[in-house]
Amino acid sequence: MGEMSSFQLGVIGALFLSVASSVSIVICNKALMSNLGFPFATTLTSWHLMVTFCTLHAAQRFNLFESKPIDMKTVMLFGILNGVSIGLLNLSLGFNSIGFYQMTKLAIIPFTVLLETIFLKKQFSQKIKMSLLVLLVGVGIASITDLQLNSVGTILSLLAIVTTCVGQILTNTIQKRLNVSSTQLLYQSAPFQAASLFVSGPLVDQFLTKQNVFAFKYSSIVSAFIILSCIISVSVNFSTFLVIGKTSPVTYQVLGHLKTCLVLTFGYTLLHDPFTERNIIGILIAIFGMVLYSYFCTQENKKKQADPLVSQMKDKEGAPFLGLEKEGQEDKNADKDSHV
């Protein structure tokens, strides 16, 4: 019982850290890009990852966590895949309207469910699927304003969806099947993510913005916001791996849409962004979907706990939004090989 309570507190803490840090970095980056005119999102992300790795390396040197070796090929492919997915998402935003880009982000949840059902034989109940549908409808109403299609943008969006889903599924799978912590996996993979974006980032940004990141005039206030963004990113990257490892890729995406609702709300409150009745209705519907998702996951986990035979025979979606049960306890004793 004590171990379960400790796990619950750990998950709730991870969820809170993820929400707080993500909303903070969105506000910081919005000020940096919109108000201060620094448009180099992909290059900024590579700096985030380099700072994250340096921070974790310093922590490891001070014995704050133990580094665990992971197969180099697995880590390299995993890191590059995550780096590529970030670049593709930025390209998708550059080639598509904001409305279509939001549709791309919404499509990540159903595609993740599809991949986990096909390749990991995971089962999602009708109640879980219904709650996710309510959530997606709410976020769509709140955030999608226009839909403009083009062939290049559509292809980039599809590639971004696939790489993002696979990357997040692997984040969860590697941690559980290789028995490594979120910190250990992030420490091993961050250099490869940073390297892939450090090389491609300036090219992607120059293609999208027609500006050179190295020719940009860095004022003291721009530099200060970049440093602040990099500091916050350490928490964002750490909490991302932590949440996916403790819950599931789908739960992380649900959490991501809560962040979207909070960003819209904070944008209206703090930055006086336009806010309509449609935004309010969409956010309320999305929150209702999140509550349903958490409730149904919690109920299913209680049933699994009460019936060990069902828990052994079926690997249902067992990561409630509020983290009231540890997902996939049997996975740690199952296949020890990576899916990469």
XYZ file of C-alpha atoms in Angstrom:
340
model
C 0.000 0.000 0.000
C 2.839 2.371 0.850
C 4.551 1.629 -2.453
C 1.307 2.302 -4.354
C 0.778 5.622 -2.537
C 4.354 6.603 -3.323
C 3.798 5.745 -6.997
C 0.568 7.772 -7.099
C 2.312 10.804 -5.624
C 5.148 10.363 -8.120
C 2.768 10.326 -11.077
C 0.776 13.320 -9.830
C 4.038 15.203 -9.267
C 5.222 14.308 -12.782
C 1.918 15.484 -14.297
C 2.040 18.769 -12.375
C 5.676 19.373 -13.346
C 4.881 18.662 -17.001
C 1.915 21.047 -17.089
C 3.646 23.848 -15.176
C 6.889 23.699 -17.158
C 5.183 23.323 -20.553
C 2.817 26.240 -20.037
C 5.745 28.344 -18.759
C 7.929 27.600 -21.777
C 5.070 28.297 -24.212
C 4.529 31.720 -22.659
C 8.287 32.378 -22.641
C 8.746 31.273 -26.258
C 5.696 33.216 -27.405
C 7.213 36.376 -25.942
C 10.570 35.510 -27.529
C 9.179 34.813 -30.992
C 6.156 37.083 -31.260
C 7.255 40.109 -29.260
C 11.041 39.994 -29.677
C 11.127 38.676 -33.261
C 13.231 35.529 -32.724
C 11.649 33.006 -35.151
C 14.156 30.123 -35.023
C 12.089 27.444 -33.268
C 13.981 24.335 -34.451
C 17.402 25.751 -33.623
C 16.099 26.858 -30.216
C 14.949 23.292 -29.569
C 18.464 21.984 -30.300
C 19.821 24.417 -27.706
C 17.190 23.177 -25.263
C 18.380 19.611 -25.691
C 22.057 20.525 -25.384
C 21.378 22.390 -22.137
C 19.312 19.437 -20.903
C 22.163 17.020 -21.610
C 24.743 19.277 -19.943
C 22.509 19.618 -16.876
C 22.001 15.859 -16.624
C 25.722 15.245 -17.161
C 26.537 17.576 -14.271
C 23.909 15.838 -12.124
C 25.390 12.455 -13.000
C 28.895 13.659 -12.107
C 27.560 14.693 -8.687
C 26.013 11.218 -8.310
C 22.448 12.542 -8.308
C 21.487 9.600 -10.505
C 23.211 6.504 -11.845
C 23.905 6.287 -15.557
C 22.813 2.972 -17.046
C 24.319 1.882 -20.361
C 21.816 1.215 -23.134
C 22.514 -0.403 -26.495
C 24.109 2.342 -28.609
C 22.151 1.527 -31.755
C 18.868 1.665 -29.846
C 19.661 5.009 -28.230
C 21.013 6.528 -31.448
C 17.991 5.576 -33.552
C 15.628 6.637 -30.775
C 17.335 10.017 -30.370
C 17.462 10.746 -34.094
C 13.809 9.703 -34.492
C 12.727 12.160 -31.807
C 14.847 14.898 -33.351
C 13.353 14.257 -36.789
C 9.811 14.329 -35.376
C 10.416 17.805 -33.899
C 11.767 19.064 -37.225
C 8.795 17.604 -39.117
C 6.295 19.200 -36.726
C 7.931 22.587 -37.296
C 7.919 22.055 -41.069
C 4.266 21.016 -40.861
C 3.450 24.289 -39.129
C 5.425 26.177 -41.766
C 3.662 24.573 -44.747
C 0.138 24.389 -43.313
C -2.419 26.742 -41.833
C -2.593 26.859 -38.029
C -5.935 25.040 -38.182
C -4.478 22.119 -40.150
C -1.463 22.022 -37.825
C -3.835 21.697 -34.846
C -5.581 18.854 -36.696
C -2.191 17.185 -37.066
C -1.637 17.363 -33.303
C -5.135 16.014 -32.637
C -4.495 13.063 -34.962
C -1.612 11.870 -32.779
C -3.942 10.315 -30.168
C -6.026 8.082 -32.497
C -2.911 7.085 -34.430
C -1.135 6.164 -31.195
C -4.131 4.060 -30.161
C -4.033 2.358 -33.581
C -0.295 1.591 -33.397
C -0.467 0.261 -29.834
C -3.467 -1.908 -30.739
C -1.771 -3.398 -33.817
C 1.837 -3.790 -32.683
C 1.642 -3.989 -28.879
C -1.713 -5.842 -28.774
C -3.037 -3.268 -26.340
C -6.784 -3.061 -25.822
C -8.725 0.166 -25.355
C -12.299 -0.073 -24.075
C -15.164 1.689 -25.795
C -15.490 4.025 -22.794
C -11.851 5.087 -23.119
C -12.271 5.670 -26.853
C -15.437 7.692 -26.249
C -13.738 9.914 -23.648
C -10.838 10.526 -26.043
C -13.295 11.449 -28.794
C -15.005 13.984 -26.492
C -11.588 15.427 -25.624
C -10.533 15.741 -29.271
C -13.826 17.375 -30.253
C -13.430 19.917 -27.451
C -9.843 20.804 -28.314
C -10.788 20.988 -31.992
C -13.609 23.440 -31.284
C -11.342 25.562 -29.075
C -8.252 25.711 -31.275
C -9.070 25.008 -34.941
C -10.014 28.109 -36.879
C -9.280 27.290 -40.511
C -8.372 24.284 -42.648
C -6.279 24.874 -45.757
C -4.867 21.791 -47.481
C -1.834 21.391 -49.727
C -0.008 18.264 -50.840
C 3.438 19.042 -49.374
C 1.975 20.149 -46.038
C -0.216 17.046 -45.844
C 2.740 14.709 -46.463
C 4.837 16.514 -43.842
C 1.962 16.296 -41.357
C 1.560 12.561 -41.928
C 5.294 12.007 -41.422
C 5.204 14.171 -38.282
C 2.300 12.131 -36.869
C 4.035 8.799 -37.535
C 7.419 9.811 -36.106
C 5.884 11.492 -33.053
C 3.670 8.497 -32.234
C 6.474 5.969 -32.690
C 8.885 8.101 -30.662
C 6.484 8.420 -27.734
C 5.569 4.736 -27.790
C 9.266 3.854 -27.746
C 9.853 6.264 -24.858
C 7.424 4.198 -22.806
C 8.485 0.794 -24.160
C 12.247 1.270 -23.738
C 11.886 2.430 -20.138
C 9.771 -0.571 -19.176
C 11.397 -3.333 -21.181
C 14.989 -2.290 -20.547
C 14.163 -1.269 -16.967
C 15.716 2.202 -17.239
C 14.460 5.387 -15.621
C 13.259 8.458 -17.505
C 16.417 10.302 -16.427
C 18.707 7.530 -17.677
C 16.968 7.344 -21.062
C 16.927 11.116 -21.520
C 20.613 11.359 -20.560
C 21.576 8.715 -23.117
C 19.401 9.980 -25.978
C 19.584 13.786 -25.589
C 22.984 14.142 -27.359
C 21.641 12.412 -30.477
C 18.427 14.467 -30.446
C 20.444 17.663 -30.009
C 22.959 16.713 -32.720
C 20.258 15.934 -35.304
C 18.519 19.263 -34.638
C 21.747 21.244 -34.315
C 22.640 20.198 -37.874
C 19.174 20.448 -39.432
C 17.710 23.249 -37.283
C 19.393 26.273 -38.924
C 18.546 24.891 -42.376
C 14.904 24.247 -41.485
C 14.566 27.657 -39.850
C 16.180 29.481 -42.753
C 13.900 27.667 -45.186
C 10.803 28.609 -43.163
C 11.723 32.158 -42.100
C 14.140 33.266 -44.856
C 16.472 34.422 -42.057
C 19.840 33.168 -40.836
C 20.009 32.319 -37.137
C 23.739 33.139 -37.069
C 23.156 36.590 -38.607
C 20.444 37.508 -36.118
C 21.220 40.470 -33.843
C 21.041 39.186 -30.284
C 20.081 41.935 -27.862
C 20.471 41.467 -24.127
C 16.752 40.904 -23.621
C 16.593 38.325 -26.441
C 19.587 36.506 -24.943
C 17.957 36.602 -21.508
C 14.744 35.036 -22.828
C 16.733 32.363 -24.720
C 18.580 31.452 -21.517
C 15.299 31.369 -19.567
C 13.725 29.173 -22.249
C 16.672 26.755 -22.106
C 16.462 26.546 -18.314
C 12.728 25.788 -18.392
C 13.311 23.229 -21.165
C 15.299 21.014 -18.790
C 12.144 20.565 -16.736
C 10.003 20.128 -19.865
C 12.213 17.394 -21.346
C 12.628 15.605 -18.029
C 8.891 15.658 -17.233
C 8.011 14.448 -20.754
C 10.058 11.267 -20.366
C 8.870 10.903 -16.762
C 5.159 11.150 -17.606
C 5.348 8.802 -20.608
C 7.378 6.278 -18.580
C 5.015 6.327 -15.591
C 1.773 6.417 -17.582
C 1.461 5.935 -21.353
C 1.855 7.804 -24.662
C -1.926 8.318 -24.885
C -2.096 9.755 -21.370
C 0.771 12.097 -22.249
C -1.161 13.325 -25.286
C -4.262 13.874 -23.132
C -2.078 15.920 -20.803
C -0.778 17.825 -23.810
C -4.292 18.918 -24.740
C -4.866 20.106 -21.175
C -1.795 22.286 -21.713
C -3.372 23.613 -24.925
C -6.487 24.647 -22.992
C -4.371 26.272 -20.280
C -2.246 28.119 -22.853
C -5.399 29.493 -24.517
C -6.692 30.594 -21.114
C -3.401 32.164 -20.023
C -3.039 33.804 -23.430
C -6.351 35.548 -22.905
C -5.685 36.396 -19.245
C -2.049 37.492 -19.410
C -1.436 38.426 -23.053
C -4.974 39.575 -23.954
C -5.233 37.234 -26.933
C -8.657 37.094 -28.655
C -11.033 34.760 -26.793
C -14.523 33.843 -28.004
C -17.488 31.827 -26.788
C -16.317 29.065 -29.099
C -12.985 28.888 -27.240
C -14.780 28.672 -23.895
C -17.203 25.955 -25.063
C -14.361 23.936 -26.613
C -12.228 24.132 -23.477
C -15.153 23.019 -21.270
C -15.887 20.058 -23.564
C -12.180 19.109 -23.597
C -11.957 19.244 -19.796
C -15.093 17.064 -19.583
C -13.391 14.547 -21.880
C -10.268 14.559 -19.688
C -12.377 13.924 -16.575
C -14.121 11.013 -18.329
C -10.770 9.597 -19.457
C -9.365 9.727 -15.932
C -12.510 8.244 -14.402
C -12.791 5.336 -16.860
C -9.081 4.535 -16.578
C -9.337 4.516 -12.795
C -12.377 2.221 -12.870
C -10.689 -0.201 -15.259
C -7.570 -0.305 -13.115
C -9.661 -1.148 -10.052
C -11.212 -4.035 -11.985
C -7.768 -5.248 -13.079
C -6.533 -5.062 -9.492
C -9.570 -7.017 -8.264
C -9.188 -9.679 -10.984
C -5.500 -10.634 -11.420
C -6.403 -13.154 -14.152
C -7.832 -10.416 -16.362
C -4.788 -8.269 -15.667
C -2.490 -11.041 -16.857
C -4.519 -11.864 -19.960
C -5.168 -8.319 -21.164
C -2.998 -5.272 -21.351
C -5.574 -2.514 -21.350
C -4.942 1.183 -21.420
C -4.211 1.552 -17.735
C -2.699 4.956 -17.218
C -5.339 7.296 -15.819
C -4.869 11.009 -16.192
C -4.478 11.350 -12.436
C -2.118 8.364 -12.261
C -4.017 6.151 -9.822
C -2.501 2.884 -11.025
C 0.805 1.814 -12.455
C 0.426 0.781 -16.064
C 1.800 -2.422 -17.469
C 3.256 -3.862 -14.258
C 3.661 -7.197 -16.023
C 5.666 -5.620 -18.864
C 8.791 -5.347 -16.733
C 8.965 -9.095 -16.420
C 8.054 -9.695 -20.036
C 10.098 -9.211 -23.171
C 13.395 -7.489 -22.321
C 14.215 -6.523 -25.904
C 13.802 -3.033 -27.285
C 11.341 -2.362 -30.093
C 13.784 -0.164 -31.965
